[in-house]
PDB file of C-alpha atoms in Angstrom:
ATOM      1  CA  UNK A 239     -12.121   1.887 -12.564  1.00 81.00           C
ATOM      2  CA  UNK A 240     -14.511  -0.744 -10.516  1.00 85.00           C
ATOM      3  CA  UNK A 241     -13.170  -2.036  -7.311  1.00 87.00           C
ATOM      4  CA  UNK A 242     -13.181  -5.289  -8.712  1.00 88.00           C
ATOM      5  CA  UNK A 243     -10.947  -4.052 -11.705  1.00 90.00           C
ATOM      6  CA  UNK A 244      -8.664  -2.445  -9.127  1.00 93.00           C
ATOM      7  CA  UNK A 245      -8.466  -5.944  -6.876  1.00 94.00           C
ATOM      8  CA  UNK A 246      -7.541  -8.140  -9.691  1.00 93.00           C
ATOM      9  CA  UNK A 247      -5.038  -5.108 -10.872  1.00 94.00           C
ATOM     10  CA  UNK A 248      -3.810  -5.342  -7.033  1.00 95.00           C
ATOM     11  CA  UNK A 249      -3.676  -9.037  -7.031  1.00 95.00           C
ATOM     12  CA  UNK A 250      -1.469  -9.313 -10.011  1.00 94.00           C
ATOM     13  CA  UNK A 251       0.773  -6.852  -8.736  1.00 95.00           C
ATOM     14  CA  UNK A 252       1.246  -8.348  -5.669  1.00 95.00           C
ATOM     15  CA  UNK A 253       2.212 -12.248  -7.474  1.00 94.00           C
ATOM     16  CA  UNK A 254       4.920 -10.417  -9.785  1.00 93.00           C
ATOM     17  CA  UNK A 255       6.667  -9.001  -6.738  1.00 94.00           C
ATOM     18  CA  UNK A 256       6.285 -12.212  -5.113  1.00 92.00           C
ATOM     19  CA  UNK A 257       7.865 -13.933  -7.896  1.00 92.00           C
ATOM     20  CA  UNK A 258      10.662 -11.395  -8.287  1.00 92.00           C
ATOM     21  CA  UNK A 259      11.384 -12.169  -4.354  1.00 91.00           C
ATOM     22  CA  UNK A 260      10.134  -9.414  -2.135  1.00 92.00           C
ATOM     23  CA  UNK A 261       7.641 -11.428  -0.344  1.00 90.00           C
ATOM     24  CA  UNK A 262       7.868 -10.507   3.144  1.00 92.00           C
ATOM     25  CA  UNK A 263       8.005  -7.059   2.029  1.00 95.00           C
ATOM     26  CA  UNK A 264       4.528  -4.846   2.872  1.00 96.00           C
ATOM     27  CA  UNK A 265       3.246  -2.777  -0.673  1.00 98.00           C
ATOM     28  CA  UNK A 266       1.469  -0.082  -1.022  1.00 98.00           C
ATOM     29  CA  UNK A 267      -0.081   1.182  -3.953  1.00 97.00           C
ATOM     30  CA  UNK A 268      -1.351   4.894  -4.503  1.00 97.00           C
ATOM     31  CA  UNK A 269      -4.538   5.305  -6.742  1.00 95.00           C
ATOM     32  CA  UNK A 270      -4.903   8.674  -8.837  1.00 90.00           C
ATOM     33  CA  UNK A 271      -7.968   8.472 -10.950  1.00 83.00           C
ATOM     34  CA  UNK A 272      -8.126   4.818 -12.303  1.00 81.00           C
ATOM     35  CA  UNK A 273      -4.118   4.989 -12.747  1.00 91.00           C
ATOM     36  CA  UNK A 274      -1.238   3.763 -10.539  1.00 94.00           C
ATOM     37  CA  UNK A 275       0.543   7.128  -8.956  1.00 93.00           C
ATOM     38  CA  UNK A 276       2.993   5.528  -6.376  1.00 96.00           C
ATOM     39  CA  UNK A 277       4.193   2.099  -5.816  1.00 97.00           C
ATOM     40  CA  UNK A 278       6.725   0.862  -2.559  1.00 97.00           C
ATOM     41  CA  UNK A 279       7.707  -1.988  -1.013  1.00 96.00           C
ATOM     42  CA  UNK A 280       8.984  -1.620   2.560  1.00 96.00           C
ATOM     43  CA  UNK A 281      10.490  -4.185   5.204  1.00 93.00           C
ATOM     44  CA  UNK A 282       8.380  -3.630   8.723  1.00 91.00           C
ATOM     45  CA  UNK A 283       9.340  -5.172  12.099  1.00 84.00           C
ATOM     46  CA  UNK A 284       5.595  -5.453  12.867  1.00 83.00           C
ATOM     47  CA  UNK A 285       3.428  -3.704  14.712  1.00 85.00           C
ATOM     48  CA  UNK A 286       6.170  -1.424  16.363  1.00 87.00           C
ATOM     49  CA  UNK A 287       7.098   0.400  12.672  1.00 92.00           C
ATOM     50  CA  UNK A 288       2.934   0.303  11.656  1.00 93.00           C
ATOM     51  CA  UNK A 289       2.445   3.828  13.174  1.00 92.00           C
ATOM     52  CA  UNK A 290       5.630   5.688  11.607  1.00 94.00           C
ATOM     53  CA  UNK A 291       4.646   3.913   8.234  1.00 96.00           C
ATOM     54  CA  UNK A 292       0.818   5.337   8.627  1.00 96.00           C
ATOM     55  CA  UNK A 293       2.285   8.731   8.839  1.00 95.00           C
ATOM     56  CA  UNK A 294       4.590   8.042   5.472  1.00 96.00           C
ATOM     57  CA  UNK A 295       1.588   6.889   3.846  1.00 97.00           C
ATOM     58  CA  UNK A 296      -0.677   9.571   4.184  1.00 96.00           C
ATOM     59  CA  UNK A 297       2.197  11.718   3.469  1.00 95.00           C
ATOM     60  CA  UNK A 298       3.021  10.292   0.328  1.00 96.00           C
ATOM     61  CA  UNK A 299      -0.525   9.371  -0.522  1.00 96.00           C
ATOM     62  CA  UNK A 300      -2.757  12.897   0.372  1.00 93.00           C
ATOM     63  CA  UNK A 301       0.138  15.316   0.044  1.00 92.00           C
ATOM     64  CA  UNK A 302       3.256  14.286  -2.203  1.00 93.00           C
ATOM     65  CA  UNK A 303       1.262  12.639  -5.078  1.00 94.00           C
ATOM     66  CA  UNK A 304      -2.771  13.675  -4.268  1.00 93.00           C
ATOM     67  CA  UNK A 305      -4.284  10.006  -4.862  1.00 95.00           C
ATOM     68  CA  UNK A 306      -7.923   9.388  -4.340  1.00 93.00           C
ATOM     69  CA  UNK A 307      -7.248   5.644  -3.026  1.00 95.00           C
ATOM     70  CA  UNK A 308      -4.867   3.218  -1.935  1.00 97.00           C
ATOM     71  CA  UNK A 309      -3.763  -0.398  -1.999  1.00 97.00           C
ATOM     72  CA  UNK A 310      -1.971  -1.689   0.909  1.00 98.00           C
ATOM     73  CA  UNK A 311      -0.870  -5.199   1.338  1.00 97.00           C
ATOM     74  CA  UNK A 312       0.465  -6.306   4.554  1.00 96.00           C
ATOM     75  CA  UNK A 313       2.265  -9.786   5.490  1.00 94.00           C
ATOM     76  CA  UNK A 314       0.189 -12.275   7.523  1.00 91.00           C
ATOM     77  CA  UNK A 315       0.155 -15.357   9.168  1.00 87.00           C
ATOM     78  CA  UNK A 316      -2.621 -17.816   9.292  1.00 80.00           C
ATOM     79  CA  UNK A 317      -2.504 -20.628  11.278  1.00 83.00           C
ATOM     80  CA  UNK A 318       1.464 -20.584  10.534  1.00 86.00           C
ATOM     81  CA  UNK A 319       0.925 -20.093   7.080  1.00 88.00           C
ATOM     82  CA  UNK A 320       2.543 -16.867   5.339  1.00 90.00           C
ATOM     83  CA  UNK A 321      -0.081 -14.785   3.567  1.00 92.00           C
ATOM     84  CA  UNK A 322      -1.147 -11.352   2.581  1.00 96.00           C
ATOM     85  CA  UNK A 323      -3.758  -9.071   3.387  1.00 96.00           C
ATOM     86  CA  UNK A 324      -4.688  -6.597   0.694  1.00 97.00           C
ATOM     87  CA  UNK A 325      -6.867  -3.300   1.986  1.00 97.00           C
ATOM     88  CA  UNK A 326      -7.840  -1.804  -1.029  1.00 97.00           C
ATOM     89  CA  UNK A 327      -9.692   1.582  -0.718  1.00 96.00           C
ATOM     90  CA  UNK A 328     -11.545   2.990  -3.992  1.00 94.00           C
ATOM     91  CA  UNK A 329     -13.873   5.318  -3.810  1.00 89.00           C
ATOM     92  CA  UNK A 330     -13.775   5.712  -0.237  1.00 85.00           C
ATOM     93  CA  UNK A 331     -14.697   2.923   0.671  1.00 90.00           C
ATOM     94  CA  UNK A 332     -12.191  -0.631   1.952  1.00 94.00           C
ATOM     95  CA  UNK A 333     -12.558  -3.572   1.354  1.00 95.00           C
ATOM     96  CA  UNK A 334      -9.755  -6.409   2.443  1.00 96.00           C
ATOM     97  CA  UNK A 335      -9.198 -10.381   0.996  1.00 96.00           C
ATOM     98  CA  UNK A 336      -5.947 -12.288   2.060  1.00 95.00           C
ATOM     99  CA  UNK A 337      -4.269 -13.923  -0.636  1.00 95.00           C
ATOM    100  CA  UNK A 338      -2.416 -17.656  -0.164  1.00 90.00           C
ATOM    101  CA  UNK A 339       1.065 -18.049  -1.203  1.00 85.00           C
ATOM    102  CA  UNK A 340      -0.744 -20.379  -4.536  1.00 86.00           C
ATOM    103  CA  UNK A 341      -2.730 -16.834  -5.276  1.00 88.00           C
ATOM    104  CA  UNK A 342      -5.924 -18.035  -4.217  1.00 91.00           C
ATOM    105  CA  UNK A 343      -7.967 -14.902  -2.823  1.00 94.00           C
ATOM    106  CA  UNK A 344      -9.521 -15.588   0.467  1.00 93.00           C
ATOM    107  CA  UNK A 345     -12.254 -13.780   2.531  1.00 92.00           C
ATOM    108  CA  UNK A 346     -10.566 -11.602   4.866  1.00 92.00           C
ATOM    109  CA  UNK A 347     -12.545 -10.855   8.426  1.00 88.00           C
ATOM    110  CA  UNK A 348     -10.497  -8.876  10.629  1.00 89.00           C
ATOM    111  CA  UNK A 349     -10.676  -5.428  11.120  1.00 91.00           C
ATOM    112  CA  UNK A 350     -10.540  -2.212   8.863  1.00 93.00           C
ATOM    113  CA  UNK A 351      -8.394  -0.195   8.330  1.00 95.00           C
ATOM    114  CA  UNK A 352      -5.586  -2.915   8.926  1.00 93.00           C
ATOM    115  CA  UNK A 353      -2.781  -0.152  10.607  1.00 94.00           C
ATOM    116  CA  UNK A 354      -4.251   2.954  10.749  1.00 93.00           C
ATOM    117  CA  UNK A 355      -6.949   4.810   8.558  1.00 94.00           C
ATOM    118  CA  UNK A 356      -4.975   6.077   4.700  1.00 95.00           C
ATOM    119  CA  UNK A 357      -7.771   7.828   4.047  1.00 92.00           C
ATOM    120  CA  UNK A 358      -6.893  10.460   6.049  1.00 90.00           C
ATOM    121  CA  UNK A 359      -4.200  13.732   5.572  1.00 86.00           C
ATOM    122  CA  UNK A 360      -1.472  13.715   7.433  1.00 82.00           C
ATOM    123  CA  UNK A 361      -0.931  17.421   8.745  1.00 78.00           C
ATOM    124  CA  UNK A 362       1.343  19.490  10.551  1.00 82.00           C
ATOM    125  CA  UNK A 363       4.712  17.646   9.189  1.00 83.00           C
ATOM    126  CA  UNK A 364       7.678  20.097   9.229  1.00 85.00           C
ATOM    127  CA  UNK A 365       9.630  20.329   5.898  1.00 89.00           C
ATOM    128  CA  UNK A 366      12.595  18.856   7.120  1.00 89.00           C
ATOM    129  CA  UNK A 367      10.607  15.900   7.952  1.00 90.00           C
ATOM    130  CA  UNK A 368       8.790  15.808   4.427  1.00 89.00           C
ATOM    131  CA  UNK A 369      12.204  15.742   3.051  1.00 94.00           C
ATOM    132  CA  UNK A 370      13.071  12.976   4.600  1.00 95.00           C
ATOM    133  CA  UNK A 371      10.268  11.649   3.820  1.00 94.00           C
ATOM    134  CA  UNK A 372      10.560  11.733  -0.384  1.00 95.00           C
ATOM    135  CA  UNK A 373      13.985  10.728   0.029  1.00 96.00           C
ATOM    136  CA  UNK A 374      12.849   7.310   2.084  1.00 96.00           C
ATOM    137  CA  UNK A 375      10.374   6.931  -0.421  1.00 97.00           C
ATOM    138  CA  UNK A 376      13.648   7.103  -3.414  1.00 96.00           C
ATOM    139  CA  UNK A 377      14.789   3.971  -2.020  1.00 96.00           C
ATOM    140  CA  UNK A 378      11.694   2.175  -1.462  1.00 97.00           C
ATOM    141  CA  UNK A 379       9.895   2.792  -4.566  1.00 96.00           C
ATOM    142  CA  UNK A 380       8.954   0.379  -7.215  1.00 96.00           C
ATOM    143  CA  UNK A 381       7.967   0.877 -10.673  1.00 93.00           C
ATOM    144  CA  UNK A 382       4.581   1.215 -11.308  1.00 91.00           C
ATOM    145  CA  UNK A 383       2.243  -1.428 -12.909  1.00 86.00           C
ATOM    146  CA  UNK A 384       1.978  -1.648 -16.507  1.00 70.00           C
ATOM    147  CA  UNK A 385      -1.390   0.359 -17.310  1.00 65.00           C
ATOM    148  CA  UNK A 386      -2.871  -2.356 -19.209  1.00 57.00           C
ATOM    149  CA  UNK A 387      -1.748  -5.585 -16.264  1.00 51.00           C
ATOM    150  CA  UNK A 388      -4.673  -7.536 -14.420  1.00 43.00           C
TER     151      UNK A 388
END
């Protein structure tokens, strides 16, 4: 699936879990060849919980469910004004927009990767931590998008 497929996929996801009240909330999205493998919504303090939630991510994302890209998008402010930023890595490569509370996509200039690079495999985690691990993600997992959503 294009990037572009997989940003309007991301964008649509993102407005239904607006609408169903979990703004605030940062998403991530696992990508396993053109198909949804993991979806989450978590509640971060900032930029104090960013590191710990890297590690969960690449955990979940390289190990637990093997995806191939990722869609993470992260509660902003701009100029007072609540947004999102959406990194969305496909093929390798990211690419970020910000998205207004109306849904309008926005260019996005900041840095890349937003908290900490997905891409990479997070090694060297002992099993007690992985379990604790799958059963964090048990509480903060979503379902995944309908297939056939954009």
């Amino acid at each position: 699936m294009s990037a572009a497929a997989w940003a309007d996929r991301v964008d649509g996801f993102l407005h239904a879990r607006i609408v169903a009240g979990d703004d605030g909330k940062t998403f991530l999205l696992g990508l396993r060849r053109a198909r949804c493998g993991l979806a989450l919504a978590a509640g971060l303090r900032g930029a104090a919980d960013h590191r710990d939630f890297v590690t969960f991510a690449r955990y979940l994302l390289r190990q637990r469910f093997d995806c191939d890209g990722h869609a993470l998008m992260l509660p902003i402010a701009v100029d007072g004004e609540p947004r999102y930023v959406v990194e969305l890595c496909v093929d390798g490569g990211l690419t970020a927009w910000s998205v207004t509370p109306g849904g309008a996509r926005r260019d996005y200039s900041g840095d890349l990767p937003l908290i900490g690079d997905l891409r990479q495999r997070e090694s060297g985690l002992p099993g007690i931590r992985r379990r604790d691990m799958d059963r964090l993600y048990t509480r903060l997992q979503l379902p995944l998008p309908d297939p056939e959503a954009s």
